[in-house]
XYZ file of C-alpha atoms in Angstrom:
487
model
C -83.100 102.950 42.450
C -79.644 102.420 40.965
C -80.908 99.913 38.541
C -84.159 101.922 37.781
C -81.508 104.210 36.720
C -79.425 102.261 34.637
C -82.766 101.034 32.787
C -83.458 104.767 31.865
C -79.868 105.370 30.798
C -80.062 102.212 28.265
C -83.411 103.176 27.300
C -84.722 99.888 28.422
C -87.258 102.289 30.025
C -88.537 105.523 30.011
C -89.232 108.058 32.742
C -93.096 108.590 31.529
C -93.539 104.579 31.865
C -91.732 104.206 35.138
C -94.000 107.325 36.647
C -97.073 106.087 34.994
C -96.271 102.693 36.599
C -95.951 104.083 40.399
C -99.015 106.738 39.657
C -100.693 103.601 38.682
C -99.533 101.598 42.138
C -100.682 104.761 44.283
C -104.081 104.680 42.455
C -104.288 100.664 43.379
C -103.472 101.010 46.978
C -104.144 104.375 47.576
C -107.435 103.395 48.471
C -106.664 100.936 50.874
C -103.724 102.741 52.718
C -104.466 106.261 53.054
C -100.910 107.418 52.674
C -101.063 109.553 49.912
C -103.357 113.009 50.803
C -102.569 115.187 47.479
C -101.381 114.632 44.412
C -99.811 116.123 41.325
C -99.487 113.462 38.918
C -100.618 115.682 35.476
C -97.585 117.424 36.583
C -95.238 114.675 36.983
C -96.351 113.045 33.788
C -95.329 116.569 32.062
C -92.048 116.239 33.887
C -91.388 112.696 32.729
C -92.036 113.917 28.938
C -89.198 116.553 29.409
C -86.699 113.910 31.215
C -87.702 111.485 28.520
C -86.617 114.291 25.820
C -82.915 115.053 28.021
C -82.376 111.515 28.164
C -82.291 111.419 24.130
C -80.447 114.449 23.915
C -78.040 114.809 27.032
C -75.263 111.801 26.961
C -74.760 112.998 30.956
C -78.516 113.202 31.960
C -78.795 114.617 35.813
C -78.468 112.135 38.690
C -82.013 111.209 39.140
C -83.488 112.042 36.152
C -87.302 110.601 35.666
C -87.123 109.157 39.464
C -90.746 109.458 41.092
C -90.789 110.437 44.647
C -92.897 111.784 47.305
C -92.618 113.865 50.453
C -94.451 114.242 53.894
C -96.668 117.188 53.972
C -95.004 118.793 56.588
C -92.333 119.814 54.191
C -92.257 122.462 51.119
C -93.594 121.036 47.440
C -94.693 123.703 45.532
C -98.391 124.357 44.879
C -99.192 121.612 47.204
C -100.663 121.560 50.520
C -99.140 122.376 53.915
C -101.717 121.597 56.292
C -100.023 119.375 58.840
C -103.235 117.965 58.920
C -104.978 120.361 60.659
C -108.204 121.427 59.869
C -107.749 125.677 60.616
C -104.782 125.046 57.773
C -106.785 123.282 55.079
C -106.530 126.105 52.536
C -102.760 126.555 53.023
C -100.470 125.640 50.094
C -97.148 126.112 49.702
C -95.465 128.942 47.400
C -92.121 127.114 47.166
C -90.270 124.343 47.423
C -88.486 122.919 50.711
C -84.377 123.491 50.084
C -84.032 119.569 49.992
C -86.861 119.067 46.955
C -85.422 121.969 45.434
C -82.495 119.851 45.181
C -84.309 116.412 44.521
C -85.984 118.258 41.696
C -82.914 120.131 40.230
C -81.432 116.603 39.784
C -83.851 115.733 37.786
C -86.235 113.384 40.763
C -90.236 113.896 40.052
C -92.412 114.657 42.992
C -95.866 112.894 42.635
C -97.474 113.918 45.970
C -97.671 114.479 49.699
C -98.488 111.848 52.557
C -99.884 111.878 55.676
C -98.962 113.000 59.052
C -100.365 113.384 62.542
C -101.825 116.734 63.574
C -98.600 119.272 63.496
C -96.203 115.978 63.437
C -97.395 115.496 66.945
C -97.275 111.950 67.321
C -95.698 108.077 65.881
C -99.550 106.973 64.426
C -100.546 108.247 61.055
C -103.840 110.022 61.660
C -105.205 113.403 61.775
C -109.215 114.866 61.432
C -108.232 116.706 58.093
C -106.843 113.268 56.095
C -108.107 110.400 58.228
C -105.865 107.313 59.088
C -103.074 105.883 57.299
C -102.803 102.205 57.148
C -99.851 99.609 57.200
C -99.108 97.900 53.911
C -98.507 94.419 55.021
C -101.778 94.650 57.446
C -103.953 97.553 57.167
C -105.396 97.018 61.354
C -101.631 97.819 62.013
C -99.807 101.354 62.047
C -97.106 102.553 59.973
C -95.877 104.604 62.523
C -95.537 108.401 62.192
C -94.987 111.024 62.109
C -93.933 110.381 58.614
C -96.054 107.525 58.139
C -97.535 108.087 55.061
C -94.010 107.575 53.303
C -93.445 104.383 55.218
C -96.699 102.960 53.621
C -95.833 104.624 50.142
C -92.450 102.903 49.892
C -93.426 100.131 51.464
C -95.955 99.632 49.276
C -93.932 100.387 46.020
C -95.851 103.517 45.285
C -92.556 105.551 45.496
C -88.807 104.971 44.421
C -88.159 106.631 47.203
C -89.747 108.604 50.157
C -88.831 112.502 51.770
C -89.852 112.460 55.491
C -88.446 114.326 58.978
C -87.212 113.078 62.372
C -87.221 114.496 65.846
C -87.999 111.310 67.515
C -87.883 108.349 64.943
C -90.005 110.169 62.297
C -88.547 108.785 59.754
C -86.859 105.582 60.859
C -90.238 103.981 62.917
C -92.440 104.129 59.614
C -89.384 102.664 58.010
C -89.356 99.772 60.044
C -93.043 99.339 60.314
C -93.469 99.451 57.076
C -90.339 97.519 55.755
C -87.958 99.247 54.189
C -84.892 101.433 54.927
C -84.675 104.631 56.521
C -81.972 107.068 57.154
C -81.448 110.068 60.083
C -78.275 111.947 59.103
C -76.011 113.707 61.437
C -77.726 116.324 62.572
C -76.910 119.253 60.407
C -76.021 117.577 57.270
C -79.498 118.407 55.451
C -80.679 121.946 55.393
C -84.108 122.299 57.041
C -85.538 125.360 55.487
C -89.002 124.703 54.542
C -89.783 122.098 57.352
C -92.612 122.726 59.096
C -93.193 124.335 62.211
C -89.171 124.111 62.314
C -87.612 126.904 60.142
C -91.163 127.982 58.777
C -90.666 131.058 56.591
C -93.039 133.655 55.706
C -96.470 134.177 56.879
C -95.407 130.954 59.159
C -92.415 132.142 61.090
C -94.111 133.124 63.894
C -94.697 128.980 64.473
C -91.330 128.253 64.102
C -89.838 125.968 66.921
C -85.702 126.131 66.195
C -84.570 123.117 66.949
C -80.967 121.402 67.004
C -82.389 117.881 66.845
C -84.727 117.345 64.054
C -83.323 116.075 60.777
C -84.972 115.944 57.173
C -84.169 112.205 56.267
C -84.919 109.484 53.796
C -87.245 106.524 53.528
C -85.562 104.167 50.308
C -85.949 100.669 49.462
C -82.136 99.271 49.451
C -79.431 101.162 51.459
C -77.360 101.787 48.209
C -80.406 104.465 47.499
C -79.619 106.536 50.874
C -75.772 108.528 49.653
C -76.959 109.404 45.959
C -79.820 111.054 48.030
C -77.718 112.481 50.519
C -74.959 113.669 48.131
C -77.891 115.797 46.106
C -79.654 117.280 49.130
C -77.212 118.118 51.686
C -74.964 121.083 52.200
C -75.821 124.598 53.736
C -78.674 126.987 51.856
C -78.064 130.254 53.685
C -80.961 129.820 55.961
C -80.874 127.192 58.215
C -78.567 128.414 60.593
C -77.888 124.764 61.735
C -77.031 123.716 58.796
C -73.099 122.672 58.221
C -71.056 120.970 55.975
C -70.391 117.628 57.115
C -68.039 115.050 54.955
C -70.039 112.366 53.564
C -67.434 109.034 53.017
C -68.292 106.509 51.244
C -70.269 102.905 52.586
C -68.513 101.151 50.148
C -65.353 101.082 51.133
C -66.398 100.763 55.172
C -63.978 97.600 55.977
C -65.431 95.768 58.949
C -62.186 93.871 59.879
C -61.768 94.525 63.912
C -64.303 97.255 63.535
C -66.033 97.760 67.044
C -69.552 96.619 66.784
C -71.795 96.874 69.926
C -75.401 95.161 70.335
C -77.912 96.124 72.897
C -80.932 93.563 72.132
C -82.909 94.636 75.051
C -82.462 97.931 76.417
C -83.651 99.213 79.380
C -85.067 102.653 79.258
C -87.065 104.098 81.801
C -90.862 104.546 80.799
C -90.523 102.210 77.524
C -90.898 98.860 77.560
C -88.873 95.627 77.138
C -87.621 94.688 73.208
C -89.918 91.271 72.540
C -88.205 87.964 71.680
C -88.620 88.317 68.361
C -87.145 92.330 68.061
C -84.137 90.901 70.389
C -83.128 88.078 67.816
C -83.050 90.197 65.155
C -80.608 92.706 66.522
C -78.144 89.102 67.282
C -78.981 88.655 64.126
C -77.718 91.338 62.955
C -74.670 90.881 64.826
C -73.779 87.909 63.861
C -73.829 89.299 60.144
C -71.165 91.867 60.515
C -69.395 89.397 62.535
C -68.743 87.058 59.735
C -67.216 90.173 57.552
C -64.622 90.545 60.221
C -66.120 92.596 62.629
C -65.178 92.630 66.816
C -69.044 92.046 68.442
C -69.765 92.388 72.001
C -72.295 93.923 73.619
C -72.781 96.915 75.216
C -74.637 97.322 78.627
C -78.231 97.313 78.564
C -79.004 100.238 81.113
C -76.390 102.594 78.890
C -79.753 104.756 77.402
C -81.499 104.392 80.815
C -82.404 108.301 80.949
C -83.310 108.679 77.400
C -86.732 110.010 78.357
C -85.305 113.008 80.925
C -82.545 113.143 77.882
C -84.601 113.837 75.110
C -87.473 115.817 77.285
C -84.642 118.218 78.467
C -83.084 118.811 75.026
C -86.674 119.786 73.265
C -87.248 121.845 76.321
C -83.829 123.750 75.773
C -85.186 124.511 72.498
C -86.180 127.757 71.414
C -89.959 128.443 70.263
C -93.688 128.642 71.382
C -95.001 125.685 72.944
C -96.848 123.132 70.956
C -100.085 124.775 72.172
C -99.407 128.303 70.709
C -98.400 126.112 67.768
C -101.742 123.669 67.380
C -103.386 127.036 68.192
C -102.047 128.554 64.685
C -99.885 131.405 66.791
C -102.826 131.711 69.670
C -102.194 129.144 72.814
C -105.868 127.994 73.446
C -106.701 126.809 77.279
C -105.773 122.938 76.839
C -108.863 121.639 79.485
C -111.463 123.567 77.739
C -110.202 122.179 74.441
C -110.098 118.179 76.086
C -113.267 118.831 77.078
C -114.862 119.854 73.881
C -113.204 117.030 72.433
C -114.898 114.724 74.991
C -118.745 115.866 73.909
C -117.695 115.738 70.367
C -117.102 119.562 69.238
C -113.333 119.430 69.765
C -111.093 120.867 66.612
C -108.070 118.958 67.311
C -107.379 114.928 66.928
C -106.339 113.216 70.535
C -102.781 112.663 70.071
C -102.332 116.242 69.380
C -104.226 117.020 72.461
C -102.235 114.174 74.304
C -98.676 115.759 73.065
C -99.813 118.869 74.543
C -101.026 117.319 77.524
C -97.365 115.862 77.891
C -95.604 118.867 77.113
C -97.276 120.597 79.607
C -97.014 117.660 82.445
C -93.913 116.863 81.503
C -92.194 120.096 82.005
C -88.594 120.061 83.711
C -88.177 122.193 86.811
C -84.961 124.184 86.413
C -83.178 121.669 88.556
C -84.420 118.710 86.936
C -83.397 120.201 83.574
C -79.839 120.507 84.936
C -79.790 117.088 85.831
C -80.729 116.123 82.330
C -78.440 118.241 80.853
C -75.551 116.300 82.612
C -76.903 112.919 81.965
C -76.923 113.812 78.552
C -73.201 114.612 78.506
C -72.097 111.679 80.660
C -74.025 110.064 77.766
C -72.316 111.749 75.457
C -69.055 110.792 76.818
C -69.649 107.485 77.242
C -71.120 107.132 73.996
C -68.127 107.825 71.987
C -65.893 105.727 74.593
C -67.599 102.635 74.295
C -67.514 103.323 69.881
C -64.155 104.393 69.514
C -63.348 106.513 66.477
C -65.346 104.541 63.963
C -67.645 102.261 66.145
C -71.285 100.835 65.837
C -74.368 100.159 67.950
C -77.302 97.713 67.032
C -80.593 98.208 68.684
C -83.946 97.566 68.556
C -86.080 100.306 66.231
C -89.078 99.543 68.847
C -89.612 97.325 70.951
C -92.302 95.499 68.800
C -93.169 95.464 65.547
C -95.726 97.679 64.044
C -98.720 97.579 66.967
C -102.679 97.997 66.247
C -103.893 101.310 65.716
C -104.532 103.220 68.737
C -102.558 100.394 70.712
C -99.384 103.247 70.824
C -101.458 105.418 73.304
C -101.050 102.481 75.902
C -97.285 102.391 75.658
C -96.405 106.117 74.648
C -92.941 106.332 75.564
C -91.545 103.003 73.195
C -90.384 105.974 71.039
C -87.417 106.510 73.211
C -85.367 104.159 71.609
C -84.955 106.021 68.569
C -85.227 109.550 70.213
C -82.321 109.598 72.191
C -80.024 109.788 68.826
C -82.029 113.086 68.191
C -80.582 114.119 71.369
C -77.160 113.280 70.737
C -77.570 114.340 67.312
C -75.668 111.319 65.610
C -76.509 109.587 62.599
C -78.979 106.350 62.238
C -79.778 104.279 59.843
C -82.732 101.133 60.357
C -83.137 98.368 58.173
C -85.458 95.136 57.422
C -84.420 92.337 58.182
C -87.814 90.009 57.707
C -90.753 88.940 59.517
C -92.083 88.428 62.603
C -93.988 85.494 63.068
C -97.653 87.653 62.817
C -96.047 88.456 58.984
C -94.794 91.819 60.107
C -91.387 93.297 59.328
C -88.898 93.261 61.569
C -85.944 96.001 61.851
C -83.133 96.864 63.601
C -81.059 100.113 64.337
C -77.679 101.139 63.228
C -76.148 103.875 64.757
C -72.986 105.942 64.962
C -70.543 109.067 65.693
C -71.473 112.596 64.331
C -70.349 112.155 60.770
C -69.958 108.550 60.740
C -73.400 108.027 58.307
C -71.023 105.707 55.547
C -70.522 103.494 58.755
C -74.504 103.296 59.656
C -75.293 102.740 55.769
C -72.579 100.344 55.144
C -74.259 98.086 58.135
C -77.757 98.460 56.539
C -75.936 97.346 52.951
C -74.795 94.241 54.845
C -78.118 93.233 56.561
C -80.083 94.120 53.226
C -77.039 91.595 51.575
C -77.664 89.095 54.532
C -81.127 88.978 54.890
C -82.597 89.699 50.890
C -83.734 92.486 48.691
C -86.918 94.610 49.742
C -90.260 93.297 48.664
C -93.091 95.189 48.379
C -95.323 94.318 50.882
C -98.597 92.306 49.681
C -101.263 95.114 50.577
C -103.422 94.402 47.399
C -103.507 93.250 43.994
C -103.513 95.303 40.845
C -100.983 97.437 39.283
C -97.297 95.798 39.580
C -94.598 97.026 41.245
C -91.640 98.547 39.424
C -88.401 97.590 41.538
C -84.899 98.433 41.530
């Protein structure tokens, strides 16, 4: 993005070629992928005209002037839809922008769509009854993850400079390493939430809304340097999200790794998920052994340390204010969830599986009040421990998943492999996941950077090294036709 940027400032390019030029990738692999569910590209090409027109005029043109983007459809564009991909919601649109794309968008950044989702967010595969299936960019019989899998395949892909998604559970940061390319969680707090969906839904939605201390809006960019101008423009509080708070934002560049604490856990062991695969594992070493030759202290950390992430994370979403995620599928009226499983059975059923299957596991998995107590306290002992083993400016390396991007459907058989990104929801801290190649099937490989409340420069700055360490992103080879426009 920076040197799309510099382009446009020397006039080398314009912003109506360099959004024709990603409207023009969309409309190649579009097709193919499934990512992108609505689009308002006569719009952005008006929008280009005017940033091409303050460009000759302004010698201080805004920060992100003529930069295409797009944004899950689970947050706030303006005249677009807001279906979650459910069916009962296809006629809803949105009246206003989201606080963050009000930002984007003041800046000068040009929205060219919205992507796909599972039903209501519900779920880490792209695919609802409303939109269909989205498909992987480097193999289409693969996932991209979810829930904000349709910006995984978008940037990975090339059809976006840069991609607006949302993360309760690894929302943003699984389709980022599914799909290649580099996404960001912030602390908790850091980005305003107001006009996420069904979390801080306003107006004829607030009924729906779930409060909840652990999602984050986050971003889904192609080199790590992309991630603080992004930041920077979108975070700060609006007024509305009551969670929202300023947090200092220091910058990657000047993170100096001499003797700074770096932990690795290359296989973790976490109840109900499954074992990192040989290839996941030597990428995280890998990893290591990067920031070890800029000076850092590497050792690793032990491998049962996020044991209880499920009871963790299950407990913290329960503590959460808000209807249950049946009252919420149900548009405000909780349907009976065995009637509804078996109308889906003999065909008539209005909601996709996974949505069905979340529900399913909200219900079964339901803390009794002394399990939730229990929880609670492994959560702070986690807590405690956490920031022990890190120290005041610390870093752990993990696996994103313990495999790279599976079949789809293949994610029902191991539903819990989530937990290794969920439990930083639960402790709220920032994370940043980055490529770092391919697996030997030709899919990418990631790992996990994570940190203290606060401490996103650190996260970033170790995604800046692996990007530096292991090459620049490529787009991934889902088709021929239009060319990609990097930077």
């Amino acid at each position: 993005m920076a040197a799309l940027l510099t382009r446009l400032r020397r006039g080398e390019i314009s912003p109506v070629d360099l959004v024709d030029a990603h409207i023009q990738r969309i409309e190649t692999v579009n097709p193919l992928l499934n990512a992108l569910v609505a689009d308002r590209f006569e719009a952005a090409r008006r929008e280009a005209q005017e940033a091409e027109r303050e460009y000759a005029r302004s010698p201080r043109p805004r920060l992100l002037l003529g930069i295409p983007f797009t944004v899950k459809e689970m947050i706030e564009v303006s005249g677009m839809p807001l279906t979650f991909g459910c069916r009962a919601r296809q006629d809803r649109r949105a009246v206003r922008d989201a606080t963050v794309v009000g930002r984007l968008r003041a800046a000068g950044a040009i929205p060219l769509g919205v992507s796909n989702v599972p039903e209501w967010g519900m779920w880490f595969e792209s695919y609802n009854r409303l939109y269909g299936r989205t498909r992987n960019p480097w193999n289409p019989r693969h996932t991209p993850g979810g829930s904000s899998g349709g910006e995984g395949a978008l940037a990975g892909a090339g059809g976006s400079v840069f991609g607006i998604g949302s993360d309760i559970g690894g929302s943003v940061r699984i389709p980022a390493a599914f799909c290649g390319v580099f996404g960001h969680k912030p602390t908790t707090g850091m980005l305003p939430l107001t006009g996420h969906y069904p979390v801080y839904a306003t107006g004829q939605d607030a009924a729906l809304a779930k409060t909840s201390p652990y999602v984050t809006i986050g971003t889904l960019t192609r080199s790590a340097a992309d991630i603080p101008p992004l930041l920077r423009c979108m975070a700060g509080r609006d007024g509305l999200d009551p969670n929202a708070e300023p947090v200092a934002f220091l910058s990657p560049e000047r993170v100096d790794w001499r003797g700074r604490r770096v932990l690795l856990i290359d296989n973790p062991r976490i109840d109900r998920a499954a074992e990192a695969d040989a290839e996941v594992r030597e990428a995280v070493e890998r990893a290591g052994r990067a920031l070890e030759e800029r000076g850092a202290y590497v050792d690793h950390a032990p491998r049962r340390l996020l044991q209880h992430a499920g009871d963790i994370w299950f407990g913290a979403l329960q503590s959460a204010s808000g209807p249950a995620f049946t009252e919420i599928l149900g548009g405000g009226r909780p349907f009976r969830l065995p009637f509804e499983v078996l109308r889906t059975l003999v065909g008539l059923g209005r909601y996709s599986w996974p949505a069905l299957f979340f529900c399913m596991g909200e219900r079964l998995g339901a803390l009794n009040e002394q399990e939730l107590r229990r929880a609670m306290r492994e959560f702070r002992r986690l807590m405690r421990l956490y920031r022990a083993l890190l120290g005041e400016g610390g870093l752990l390396v993990t696996p994103v998943h313990p495999r790279t991007a599976p079949r789809h459907n293949a994610a029902v058989l191991r539903p819990f492999d989530f937990l290794y990104t969920a439990v930083f929801n639960a402790l709220r801290v920032p994370a940043t996941t980055a490529p770092c190649g391919l697996d030997s099937r030709g899919l990418p490989l990631a790992v996990q950077f994570s940190g203290l409340r606060g401490n996103d420069h650190v996260t970033i700055a170790a995604a800046a090294v692996l990007e530096e360490s292991c090459g620049a992103w490529r787009p991934a080879p889902v088709t021929a036709g239009a060319p990609v426009v990097g930077g």
